[in-house]
Amino acid sequence: MGRKWGDGRGWLAVPGGRGRVPLEVAASYRARRRGLLGRDGLDGALLITPTNSVHTFGMRFTVDVAYLDRSLRVLDVVTMRPGRLGMVRWRGRHVLEAEGGAMASWGLRPGVRVAVDLTDRGGSGGPGPAGRTGLTEGPGPGA
């Protein structure tokens, strides 16, 4: 019962955290390969899917990396300087990347289950109308 991800934009919600964080989704081979390479920073987060490991070769800044399982539960959060190779997380299915220090300010830590709202999928503007949930994955009833 997997879900087909596509490249695009949306929002990341961290329960009890900062609210909604701008999110880019890299699901195609090309987008995953590019990742954050060539950028000087990132406003929000980048979700790379599917993957269970990343590297920071060629990066210009320190990144926070959160490894997520299939249900978008955080398995681990690490900070990686440029030029490093991350360890493989065997239960990992997705990776979130953000500028170093950002995830702590959002309250992202192991065990937290995030939600992804892709209502702005492929667009370049802000969020959709209030109450619009689009293709949301994350905490369901009773979570």
Short mmCIF file of N, CA, C and O in Angstrom, two decimals:
data_model
loop_
_atom_site.label_atom_id
_atom_site.label_comp_id
_atom_site.label_asym_id
_atom_site.label_seq_id
_atom_site.Cartn_x
_atom_site.Cartn_y
_atom_site.Cartn_z
N MET A 1 0.85 -1.17 0.00
CA MET A 1 0.00 0.00 0.00
C MET A 1 0.90 1.23 0.00
O MET A 1 0.77 2.14 0.79
N GLY A 2 1.86 1.27 -0.90
CA GLY A 2 2.76 2.41 -1.00
C GLY A 2 2.11 3.57 -1.72
O GLY A 2 1.08 3.44 -2.38
N ARG A 3 2.73 4.70 -1.63
CA ARG A 3 2.24 5.90 -2.26
C ARG A 3 3.26 6.34 -3.27
O ARG A 3 4.45 6.27 -3.04
N LYS A 4 2.82 6.80 -4.42
CA LYS A 4 3.71 7.26 -5.47
C LYS A 4 4.00 8.74 -5.24
O LYS A 4 3.12 9.57 -5.24
N TRP A 5 5.27 9.04 -4.99
CA TRP A 5 5.69 10.41 -4.78
C TRP A 5 6.11 11.03 -6.11
O TRP A 5 6.55 10.34 -7.00
N GLY A 6 6.00 12.34 -6.20
CA GLY A 6 6.45 13.08 -7.36
C GLY A 6 7.17 14.33 -6.92
O GLY A 6 7.02 14.79 -5.79
N ASP A 7 7.99 14.90 -7.81
CA ASP A 7 8.67 16.16 -7.51
C ASP A 7 7.63 17.25 -7.29
O ASP A 7 6.59 17.25 -7.94
N GLY A 8 7.94 18.18 -6.42
CA GLY A 8 7.02 19.29 -6.22
C GLY A 8 7.32 20.05 -4.94
O GLY A 8 8.38 19.91 -4.35
N ARG A 9 6.34 20.82 -4.54
CA ARG A 9 6.45 21.65 -3.35
C ARG A 9 5.24 21.42 -2.46
O ARG A 9 4.19 21.01 -2.94
N GLY A 10 5.42 21.71 -1.20
CA GLY A 10 4.33 21.57 -0.26
C GLY A 10 4.76 22.10 1.09
O GLY A 10 5.54 23.05 1.18
N TRP A 11 4.26 21.43 2.14
CA TRP A 11 4.50 21.86 3.50
C TRP A 11 4.79 20.65 4.38
O TRP A 11 4.22 19.59 4.18
N LEU A 12 5.64 20.86 5.35
CA LEU A 12 5.98 19.85 6.35
C LEU A 12 5.39 20.30 7.67
O LEU A 12 5.58 21.45 8.07
N ALA A 13 4.68 19.41 8.35
CA ALA A 13 4.13 19.72 9.67
C ALA A 13 4.80 18.83 10.70
O ALA A 13 4.83 17.61 10.54
N VAL A 14 5.33 19.45 11.75
CA VAL A 14 5.95 18.73 12.86
C VAL A 14 5.05 18.90 14.07
O VAL A 14 4.86 20.03 14.54
N PRO A 15 4.43 17.82 14.58
CA PRO A 15 3.54 17.94 15.73
C PRO A 15 4.22 18.62 16.90
O PRO A 15 5.34 18.27 17.27
N GLY A 16 3.56 19.62 17.47
CA GLY A 16 4.10 20.33 18.62
C GLY A 16 5.27 21.23 18.26
O GLY A 16 5.91 21.79 19.13
N GLY A 17 5.55 21.36 17.00
CA GLY A 17 6.70 22.15 16.55
C GLY A 17 6.32 23.52 16.06
O GLY A 17 5.35 24.12 16.51
N ARG A 18 7.05 23.99 15.10
CA ARG A 18 6.96 25.35 14.58
C ARG A 18 5.76 25.58 13.68
O ARG A 18 5.56 26.68 13.17
N GLY A 19 4.96 24.61 13.42
CA GLY A 19 3.86 24.76 12.48
C GLY A 19 4.26 24.20 11.13
O GLY A 19 4.90 23.16 11.05
N ARG A 20 3.91 24.91 10.07
CA ARG A 20 4.21 24.43 8.73
C ARG A 20 5.53 24.99 8.21
O ARG A 20 5.79 26.17 8.32
N VAL A 21 6.33 24.11 7.64
CA VAL A 21 7.64 24.46 7.10
C VAL A 21 7.59 24.26 5.59
O VAL A 21 7.12 23.21 5.13
N PRO A 22 8.05 25.23 4.78
CA PRO A 22 8.09 25.03 3.33
C PRO A 22 8.89 23.78 2.99
O PRO A 22 9.93 23.51 3.58
N LEU A 23 8.39 23.02 2.01
CA LEU A 23 8.99 21.74 1.68
C LEU A 23 9.13 21.59 0.16
O LEU A 23 8.21 21.93 -0.58
N GLU A 24 10.27 21.08 -0.26
CA GLU A 24 10.48 20.65 -1.64
C GLU A 24 10.56 19.14 -1.62
O GLU A 24 11.14 18.56 -0.69
N VAL A 25 10.00 18.48 -2.64
CA VAL A 25 10.07 17.03 -2.75
C VAL A 25 10.90 16.67 -3.97
O VAL A 25 10.65 17.16 -5.07
N ALA A 26 11.92 15.83 -3.74
CA ALA A 26 12.76 15.31 -4.81
C ALA A 26 12.52 13.82 -4.92
O ALA A 26 13.03 13.04 -4.10
N ALA A 27 11.71 13.41 -5.90
CA ALA A 27 11.35 12.01 -6.05
C ALA A 27 11.89 11.41 -7.35
O ALA A 27 12.10 10.20 -7.41
N SER A 28 12.12 12.22 -8.35
CA SER A 28 12.64 11.70 -9.61
C SER A 28 14.15 11.47 -9.47
O SER A 28 14.80 12.04 -8.59
N TYR A 29 14.69 10.63 -10.32
CA TYR A 29 16.13 10.36 -10.29
C TYR A 29 16.92 11.66 -10.41
O TYR A 29 17.86 11.90 -9.64
N ARG A 30 16.54 12.50 -11.32
CA ARG A 30 17.25 13.77 -11.56
C ARG A 30 17.21 14.69 -10.33
O ARG A 30 18.21 15.24 -9.92
N ALA A 31 16.03 14.84 -9.75
CA ALA A 31 15.89 15.73 -8.58
C ALA A 31 16.62 15.17 -7.36
O ALA A 31 17.25 15.91 -6.61
N ARG A 32 16.57 13.84 -7.17
CA ARG A 32 17.28 13.22 -6.04
C ARG A 32 18.78 13.39 -6.22
O ARG A 32 19.51 13.65 -5.27
N ARG A 33 19.26 13.22 -7.44
CA ARG A 33 20.69 13.33 -7.72
C ARG A 33 21.19 14.75 -7.45
O ARG A 33 22.26 14.95 -6.92
N ARG A 34 20.39 15.74 -7.79
CA ARG A 34 20.79 17.14 -7.57
C ARG A 34 20.70 17.52 -6.10
O ARG A 34 21.61 18.14 -5.57
N GLY A 35 19.62 17.16 -5.44
CA GLY A 35 19.46 17.47 -4.02
C GLY A 35 19.74 18.92 -3.71
O GLY A 35 19.16 19.82 -4.32
N LEU A 36 20.67 19.18 -2.79
CA LEU A 36 21.02 20.55 -2.40
C LEU A 36 22.32 21.02 -3.05
O LEU A 36 22.83 22.08 -2.70
N LEU A 37 22.86 20.23 -3.97
CA LEU A 37 24.12 20.60 -4.61
C LEU A 37 23.98 21.93 -5.36
O LEU A 37 22.98 22.19 -6.02
N GLY A 38 24.99 22.77 -5.19
CA GLY A 38 25.01 24.06 -5.87
C GLY A 38 24.23 25.16 -5.18
O GLY A 38 24.18 26.28 -5.65
N ARG A 39 23.60 24.86 -4.06
CA ARG A 39 22.83 25.88 -3.33
C ARG A 39 23.65 26.44 -2.19
O ARG A 39 24.51 25.77 -1.63
N ASP A 40 23.34 27.67 -1.82
CA ASP A 40 24.01 28.32 -0.70
C ASP A 40 23.18 28.23 0.57
O ASP A 40 23.63 28.65 1.63
N GLY A 41 21.97 27.72 0.48
CA GLY A 41 21.10 27.60 1.64
C GLY A 41 19.76 27.01 1.21
O GLY A 41 19.56 26.66 0.05
N LEU A 42 18.86 26.90 2.17
CA LEU A 42 17.55 26.32 1.92
C LEU A 42 16.54 26.94 2.87
O LEU A 42 16.77 26.96 4.08
N ASP A 43 15.45 27.44 2.33
CA ASP A 43 14.37 27.95 3.16
C ASP A 43 13.37 26.82 3.37
O ASP A 43 12.61 26.49 2.47
N GLY A 44 13.43 26.17 4.51
CA GLY A 44 12.55 25.05 4.79
C GLY A 44 13.30 23.75 4.72
O GLY A 44 14.40 23.62 5.25
N ALA A 45 12.70 22.75 4.04
CA ALA A 45 13.28 21.41 4.01
C ALA A 45 13.16 20.80 2.62
O ALA A 45 12.33 21.21 1.82
N LEU A 46 14.00 19.81 2.39
CA LEU A 46 13.97 19.01 1.16
C LEU A 46 13.70 17.57 1.56
O LEU A 46 14.43 17.01 2.38
N LEU A 47 12.66 16.97 0.98
CA LEU A 47 12.35 15.56 1.21
C LEU A 47 12.85 14.78 0.01
O LEU A 47 12.43 15.03 -1.12
N ILE A 48 13.78 13.86 0.25
CA ILE A 48 14.32 13.02 -0.81
C ILE A 48 13.71 11.64 -0.63
O ILE A 48 13.82 11.04 0.45
N THR A 49 13.07 11.14 -1.69
CA THR A 49 12.38 9.87 -1.60
C THR A 49 12.43 9.14 -2.93
O THR A 49 12.33 9.78 -3.98
N PRO A 50 12.62 7.86 -2.99
CA PRO A 50 13.00 7.00 -1.87
C PRO A 50 14.51 6.99 -1.70
O PRO A 50 15.25 6.99 -2.68
N THR A 51 14.97 6.98 -0.48
CA THR A 51 16.38 6.81 -0.16
C THR A 51 16.52 6.49 1.32
O THR A 51 15.63 6.82 2.11
N ASN A 52 17.63 5.87 1.68
CA ASN A 52 17.90 5.61 3.10
C ASN A 52 19.30 6.06 3.49
O ASN A 52 19.79 5.71 4.55
N SER A 53 19.95 6.84 2.60
CA SER A 53 21.28 7.35 2.90
C SER A 53 21.56 8.57 2.02
O SER A 53 21.01 8.67 0.92
N VAL A 54 22.40 9.47 2.51
CA VAL A 54 22.77 10.67 1.75
C VAL A 54 24.25 10.96 1.95
O VAL A 54 24.90 10.37 2.81
N HIS A 55 24.74 11.89 1.16
CA HIS A 55 26.12 12.38 1.32
C HIS A 55 26.09 13.90 1.21
O HIS A 55 25.10 14.48 0.77
N THR A 56 27.18 14.53 1.64
CA THR A 56 27.27 15.99 1.54
C THR A 56 28.47 16.42 0.71
O THR A 56 28.95 17.53 0.84
N PHE A 57 28.94 15.53 -0.17
CA PHE A 57 30.03 15.89 -1.07
C PHE A 57 29.53 16.97 -2.03
O PHE A 57 28.47 16.84 -2.62
N GLY A 58 30.30 18.05 -2.15
CA GLY A 58 29.92 19.15 -3.04
C GLY A 58 28.96 20.16 -2.43
O GLY A 58 28.57 21.11 -3.09
N MET A 59 28.56 19.96 -1.17
CA MET A 59 27.66 20.91 -0.52
C MET A 59 28.44 22.10 -0.01
O MET A 59 29.62 22.00 0.28
N ARG A 60 27.73 23.21 0.12
CA ARG A 60 28.36 24.46 0.56
C ARG A 60 28.03 24.82 2.00
O ARG A 60 28.53 25.81 2.51
N PHE A 61 27.16 24.06 2.65
CA PHE A 61 26.75 24.39 4.01
C PHE A 61 26.43 23.12 4.79
O PHE A 61 26.19 22.07 4.22
N THR A 62 26.44 23.25 6.11
CA THR A 62 26.10 22.14 7.01
C THR A 62 24.60 21.89 6.95
O THR A 62 23.81 22.83 6.90
N VAL A 63 24.22 20.60 6.95
CA VAL A 63 22.80 20.25 6.89
C VAL A 63 22.40 19.35 8.05
O VAL A 63 23.21 18.57 8.55
N ASP A 64 21.16 19.50 8.46
CA ASP A 64 20.52 18.54 9.35
C ASP A 64 19.87 17.50 8.46
O ASP A 64 19.26 17.83 7.44
N VAL A 65 19.99 16.23 8.84
CA VAL A 65 19.43 15.13 8.07
C VAL A 65 18.56 14.30 9.00
O VAL A 65 19.01 13.85 10.05
N ALA A 66 17.30 14.12 8.61
CA ALA A 66 16.38 13.26 9.37
C ALA A 66 16.01 12.07 8.49
O ALA A 66 15.56 12.25 7.35
N TYR A 67 16.25 10.88 9.01
CA TYR A 67 15.89 9.65 8.30
C TYR A 67 14.49 9.26 8.74
O TYR A 67 14.21 9.18 9.94
N LEU A 68 13.60 9.00 7.78
CA LEU A 68 12.20 8.68 8.06
C LEU A 68 11.87 7.28 7.58
O LEU A 68 12.39 6.83 6.54
N ASP A 69 10.96 6.60 8.28
CA ASP A 69 10.49 5.29 7.81
C ASP A 69 9.30 5.50 6.88
O ASP A 69 8.94 6.64 6.54
N ARG A 70 8.67 4.40 6.47
CA ARG A 70 7.55 4.48 5.52
C ARG A 70 6.37 5.29 6.05
O ARG A 70 5.62 5.87 5.27
N SER A 71 6.19 5.32 7.37
CA SER A 71 5.06 6.05 7.94
C SER A 71 5.44 7.48 8.31
O SER A 71 4.68 8.16 9.00
N LEU A 72 6.60 7.94 7.86
CA LEU A 72 7.11 9.30 8.10
C LEU A 72 7.46 9.54 9.57
O LEU A 72 7.42 10.66 10.04
N ARG A 73 7.81 8.47 10.27
CA ARG A 73 8.29 8.59 11.64
C ARG A 73 9.80 8.76 11.60
O ARG A 73 10.50 8.07 10.87
N VAL A 74 10.33 9.71 12.38
CA VAL A 74 11.75 10.01 12.40
C VAL A 74 12.51 8.88 13.09
O VAL A 74 12.23 8.55 14.24
N LEU A 75 13.47 8.30 12.38
CA LEU A 75 14.32 7.25 12.93
C LEU A 75 15.56 7.84 13.59
O LEU A 75 16.01 7.35 14.62
N ASP A 76 16.11 8.87 13.00
CA ASP A 76 17.34 9.48 13.50
C ASP A 76 17.48 10.87 12.90
O ASP A 76 16.99 11.14 11.81
N VAL A 77 18.15 11.76 13.63
CA VAL A 77 18.47 13.10 13.14
C VAL A 77 19.96 13.33 13.38
O VAL A 77 20.44 13.12 14.50
N VAL A 78 20.68 13.71 12.34
CA VAL A 78 22.11 13.98 12.46
C VAL A 78 22.43 15.29 11.74
O VAL A 78 21.70 15.71 10.86
N THR A 79 23.52 15.92 12.16
CA THR A 79 24.02 17.11 11.48
C THR A 79 25.27 16.70 10.73
O THR A 79 26.15 16.05 11.29
N MET A 80 25.33 17.05 9.44
CA MET A 80 26.45 16.65 8.60
C MET A 80 27.12 17.88 7.98
O MET A 80 26.45 18.70 7.36
N ARG A 81 28.43 17.96 8.15
CA ARG A 81 29.21 19.00 7.50
C ARG A 81 29.45 18.59 6.04
O ARG A 81 29.35 17.42 5.69
N PRO A 82 29.81 19.56 5.19
CA PRO A 82 30.12 19.22 3.80
C PRO A 82 31.24 18.18 3.71
O PRO A 82 32.13 18.12 4.56
N GLY A 83 31.16 17.33 2.70
CA GLY A 83 32.19 16.33 2.45
C GLY A 83 32.06 15.05 3.26
O GLY A 83 33.03 14.33 3.45
N ARG A 84 30.85 14.74 3.74
CA ARG A 84 30.65 13.55 4.56
C ARG A 84 29.73 12.55 3.86
O ARG A 84 28.91 12.90 3.02
N LEU A 85 29.84 11.29 4.27
CA LEU A 85 28.98 10.22 3.78
C LEU A 85 28.13 9.73 4.94
O LEU A 85 28.68 9.31 5.97
N GLY A 86 26.82 9.78 4.80
CA GLY A 86 25.92 9.35 5.86
C GLY A 86 25.79 7.85 5.91
O GLY A 86 25.95 7.17 4.88
N MET A 87 25.51 7.34 7.09
CA MET A 87 25.30 5.89 7.25
C MET A 87 23.95 5.49 6.67
O MET A 87 22.99 6.26 6.71
N VAL A 88 23.87 4.28 6.18
CA VAL A 88 22.61 3.73 5.69
C VAL A 88 21.71 3.40 6.88
O VAL A 88 22.17 2.83 7.86
N ARG A 89 20.45 3.79 6.80
CA ARG A 89 19.45 3.44 7.81
C ARG A 89 18.55 2.40 7.15
O ARG A 89 17.76 2.74 6.27
N TRP A 90 18.69 1.13 7.53
CA TRP A 90 18.02 0.04 6.83
C TRP A 90 16.51 0.16 6.83
O TRP A 90 15.87 -0.27 5.88
N ARG A 91 15.90 0.71 7.87
CA ARG A 91 14.44 0.89 7.88
C ARG A 91 14.03 2.21 7.24
O ARG A 91 12.84 2.50 7.14
N GLY A 92 14.99 3.00 6.84
CA GLY A 92 14.71 4.30 6.25
C GLY A 92 14.09 4.19 4.86
O GLY A 92 14.42 3.29 4.09
N ARG A 93 13.19 5.10 4.56
CA ARG A 93 12.54 5.15 3.25
C ARG A 93 12.66 6.55 2.64
O ARG A 93 12.65 6.70 1.44
N HIS A 94 12.74 7.56 3.50
CA HIS A 94 12.81 8.96 3.06
C HIS A 94 13.87 9.68 3.89
O HIS A 94 14.15 9.28 5.02
N VAL A 95 14.39 10.77 3.35
CA VAL A 95 15.33 11.62 4.09
C VAL A 95 14.88 13.06 3.96
O VAL A 95 14.54 13.53 2.87
N LEU A 96 14.85 13.74 5.09
CA LEU A 96 14.60 15.18 5.11
C LEU A 96 15.93 15.89 5.31
O LEU A 96 16.73 15.48 6.15
N GLU A 97 16.18 16.95 4.54
CA GLU A 97 17.38 17.76 4.72
C GLU A 97 16.96 19.21 4.97
O GLU A 97 15.99 19.68 4.38
N ALA A 98 17.70 19.88 5.83
CA ALA A 98 17.46 21.29 6.13
C ALA A 98 18.79 21.91 6.55
O ALA A 98 19.76 21.20 6.82
N GLU A 99 18.84 23.23 6.61
CA GLU A 99 20.05 23.89 7.05
C GLU A 99 20.37 23.46 8.49
O GLU A 99 19.47 23.21 9.29
N GLY A 100 21.66 23.36 8.79
CA GLY A 100 22.10 22.94 10.12
C GLY A 100 21.44 23.74 11.23
O GLY A 100 21.41 24.96 11.18
N GLY A 101 20.89 23.06 12.22
CA GLY A 101 20.25 23.68 13.37
C GLY A 101 18.75 23.88 13.21
O GLY A 101 18.05 24.12 14.20
N ALA A 102 18.23 23.78 12.00
CA ALA A 102 16.81 24.05 11.77
C ALA A 102 15.90 23.01 12.42
O ALA A 102 14.88 23.35 13.01
N MET A 103 16.28 21.76 12.32
CA MET A 103 15.39 20.69 12.81
C MET A 103 15.19 20.75 14.32
O MET A 103 14.10 20.47 14.81
N ALA A 104 16.23 21.11 15.05
CA ALA A 104 16.08 21.26 16.50
C ALA A 104 15.07 22.36 16.82
O ALA A 104 14.24 22.21 17.73
N SER A 105 15.10 23.45 16.06
CA SER A 105 14.16 24.54 16.30
C SER A 105 12.74 24.15 15.94
O SER A 105 11.78 24.74 16.46
N TRP A 106 12.57 23.16 15.06
CA TRP A 106 11.23 22.68 14.70
C TRP A 106 10.72 21.63 15.68
O TRP A 106 9.56 21.22 15.60
N GLY A 107 11.58 21.14 16.56
CA GLY A 107 11.19 20.07 17.48
C GLY A 107 11.24 18.69 16.84
O GLY A 107 10.62 17.75 17.33
N LEU A 108 12.01 18.55 15.77
CA LEU A 108 12.13 17.27 15.08
C LEU A 108 13.15 16.40 15.79
O LEU A 108 14.30 16.81 15.98
N ARG A 109 12.75 15.21 16.22
CA ARG A 109 13.62 14.29 16.95
C ARG A 109 13.13 12.87 16.69
O ARG A 109 12.00 12.68 16.23
N PRO A 110 13.94 11.86 16.99
CA PRO A 110 13.51 10.48 16.78
C PRO A 110 12.19 10.17 17.48
O PRO A 110 11.95 10.61 18.61
N GLY A 111 11.33 9.44 16.78
CA GLY A 111 10.03 9.06 17.32
C GLY A 111 8.90 9.96 16.87
O GLY A 111 7.74 9.56 16.90
N VAL A 112 9.21 11.18 16.46
CA VAL A 112 8.17 12.11 16.01
C VAL A 112 7.71 11.69 14.61
O VAL A 112 8.51 11.29 13.77
N ARG A 113 6.41 11.78 14.37
CA ARG A 113 5.85 11.45 13.07
C ARG A 113 5.41 12.74 12.40
O ARG A 113 4.57 13.46 12.93
N VAL A 114 5.99 13.04 11.25
CA VAL A 114 5.69 14.28 10.54
C VAL A 114 4.58 14.05 9.53
O VAL A 114 4.24 12.92 9.20
N ALA A 115 4.00 15.14 9.05
CA ALA A 115 2.99 15.08 8.00
C ALA A 115 3.48 15.91 6.82
O ALA A 115 4.12 16.95 7.00
N VAL A 116 3.16 15.44 5.63
CA VAL A 116 3.54 16.13 4.40
C VAL A 116 2.25 16.52 3.69
O VAL A 116 1.40 15.69 3.42
N ASP A 117 2.13 17.80 3.37
CA ASP A 117 0.96 18.34 2.67
C ASP A 117 1.45 18.83 1.31
O ASP A 117 2.25 19.76 1.24
N LEU A 118 0.98 18.19 0.26
CA LEU A 118 1.42 18.54 -1.09
C LEU A 118 0.34 19.27 -1.88
O LEU A 118 0.24 19.11 -3.08
N THR A 119 -0.46 20.10 -1.24
CA THR A 119 -1.52 20.83 -1.93
C THR A 119 -0.96 21.81 -2.95
O THR A 119 -1.62 22.14 -3.91
N ASP A 120 0.27 22.25 -2.74
CA ASP A 120 0.90 23.20 -3.67
C ASP A 120 1.80 22.46 -4.65
O ASP A 120 2.75 23.00 -5.16
N ARG A 121 1.53 21.21 -4.87
CA ARG A 121 2.34 20.31 -5.69
C ARG A 121 2.69 20.93 -7.03
O ARG A 121 1.84 21.24 -7.84
N GLY A 122 3.99 21.13 -7.23
CA GLY A 122 4.48 21.62 -8.51
C GLY A 122 4.37 23.12 -8.66
O GLY A 122 4.87 23.68 -9.61
N GLY A 123 3.68 23.80 -7.75
CA GLY A 123 3.54 25.24 -7.85
C GLY A 123 4.71 25.96 -7.25
O GLY A 123 5.60 25.37 -6.68
N SER A 124 4.68 27.27 -7.38
CA SER A 124 5.80 28.05 -6.83
C SER A 124 5.33 29.03 -5.78
O SER A 124 6.13 29.75 -5.22
N GLY A 125 4.04 29.06 -5.51
CA GLY A 125 3.53 30.03 -4.54
C GLY A 125 3.41 29.44 -3.16
O GLY A 125 4.06 28.47 -2.82
N GLY A 126 2.55 30.03 -2.37
CA GLY A 126 2.37 29.62 -0.99
C GLY A 126 1.41 28.46 -0.89
O GLY A 126 1.12 27.77 -1.86
N PRO A 127 0.88 28.25 0.31
CA PRO A 127 -0.01 27.12 0.54
C PRO A 127 -1.36 27.31 -0.14
O PRO A 127 -1.72 28.41 -0.51
N GLY A 128 -2.07 26.21 -0.27
CA GLY A 128 -3.42 26.28 -0.81
C GLY A 128 -4.36 26.91 0.19
O GLY A 128 -3.95 27.34 1.27
N PRO A 129 -5.64 26.99 -0.15
CA PRO A 129 -6.62 27.58 0.75
C PRO A 129 -6.66 26.87 2.10
O PRO A 129 -6.38 25.68 2.18
N ALA A 130 -7.03 27.61 3.13
CA ALA A 130 -7.09 27.04 4.48
C ALA A 130 -8.01 25.83 4.49
O ALA A 130 -9.06 25.84 3.87
N GLY A 131 -7.58 24.79 5.19
CA GLY A 131 -8.39 23.60 5.30
C GLY A 131 -8.16 22.59 4.19
O GLY A 131 -8.64 21.48 4.25
N ARG A 132 -7.47 22.96 3.17
CA ARG A 132 -7.20 22.06 2.05
C ARG A 132 -6.05 21.14 2.43
O ARG A 132 -4.96 21.60 2.71
N THR A 133 -6.27 19.85 2.40
CA THR A 133 -5.24 18.93 2.86
C THR A 133 -4.49 18.26 1.73
O THR A 133 -3.38 17.81 1.91
N GLY A 134 -5.04 18.17 0.56
CA GLY A 134 -4.33 17.59 -0.58
C GLY A 134 -3.88 16.17 -0.31
O GLY A 134 -4.61 15.36 0.25
N LEU A 135 -2.64 15.84 -0.69
CA LEU A 135 -2.09 14.50 -0.54
C LEU A 135 -1.28 14.44 0.73
O LEU A 135 -0.08 14.53 0.72
N THR A 136 -1.94 14.30 1.83
CA THR A 136 -1.25 14.34 3.11
C THR A 136 -0.91 12.94 3.59
O THR A 136 -1.75 12.05 3.53
N GLU A 137 0.32 12.78 4.04
CA GLU A 137 0.73 11.55 4.73
C GLU A 137 1.19 11.96 6.10
O GLU A 137 1.77 13.02 6.27
N GLY A 138 0.98 11.15 7.05
CA GLY A 138 1.44 11.48 8.39
C GLY A 138 0.51 10.91 9.43
O GLY A 138 -0.17 9.92 9.18
N PRO A 139 0.43 11.57 10.59
CA PRO A 139 -0.36 11.03 11.68
C PRO A 139 -1.81 10.84 11.31
O PRO A 139 -2.44 11.75 10.78
N GLY A 140 -2.30 9.68 11.50
CA GLY A 140 -3.71 9.39 11.26
C GLY A 140 -4.45 9.41 12.58
O GLY A 140 -3.93 9.81 13.61
N PRO A 141 -5.68 8.96 12.56
CA PRO A 141 -6.46 8.93 13.79
C PRO A 141 -5.77 8.10 14.86
O PRO A 141 -5.25 7.03 14.58
N GLY A 142 -5.72 8.61 16.04
CA GLY A 142 -5.13 7.90 17.16
C GLY A 142 -3.62 7.94 17.22
O GLY A 142 -3.01 7.32 18.06
N ALA A 143 -2.99 8.68 16.30
CA ALA A 143 -1.53 8.74 16.30
C ALA A 143 -1.02 9.78 17.25
O ALA A 143 -1.63 10.70 17.60
#
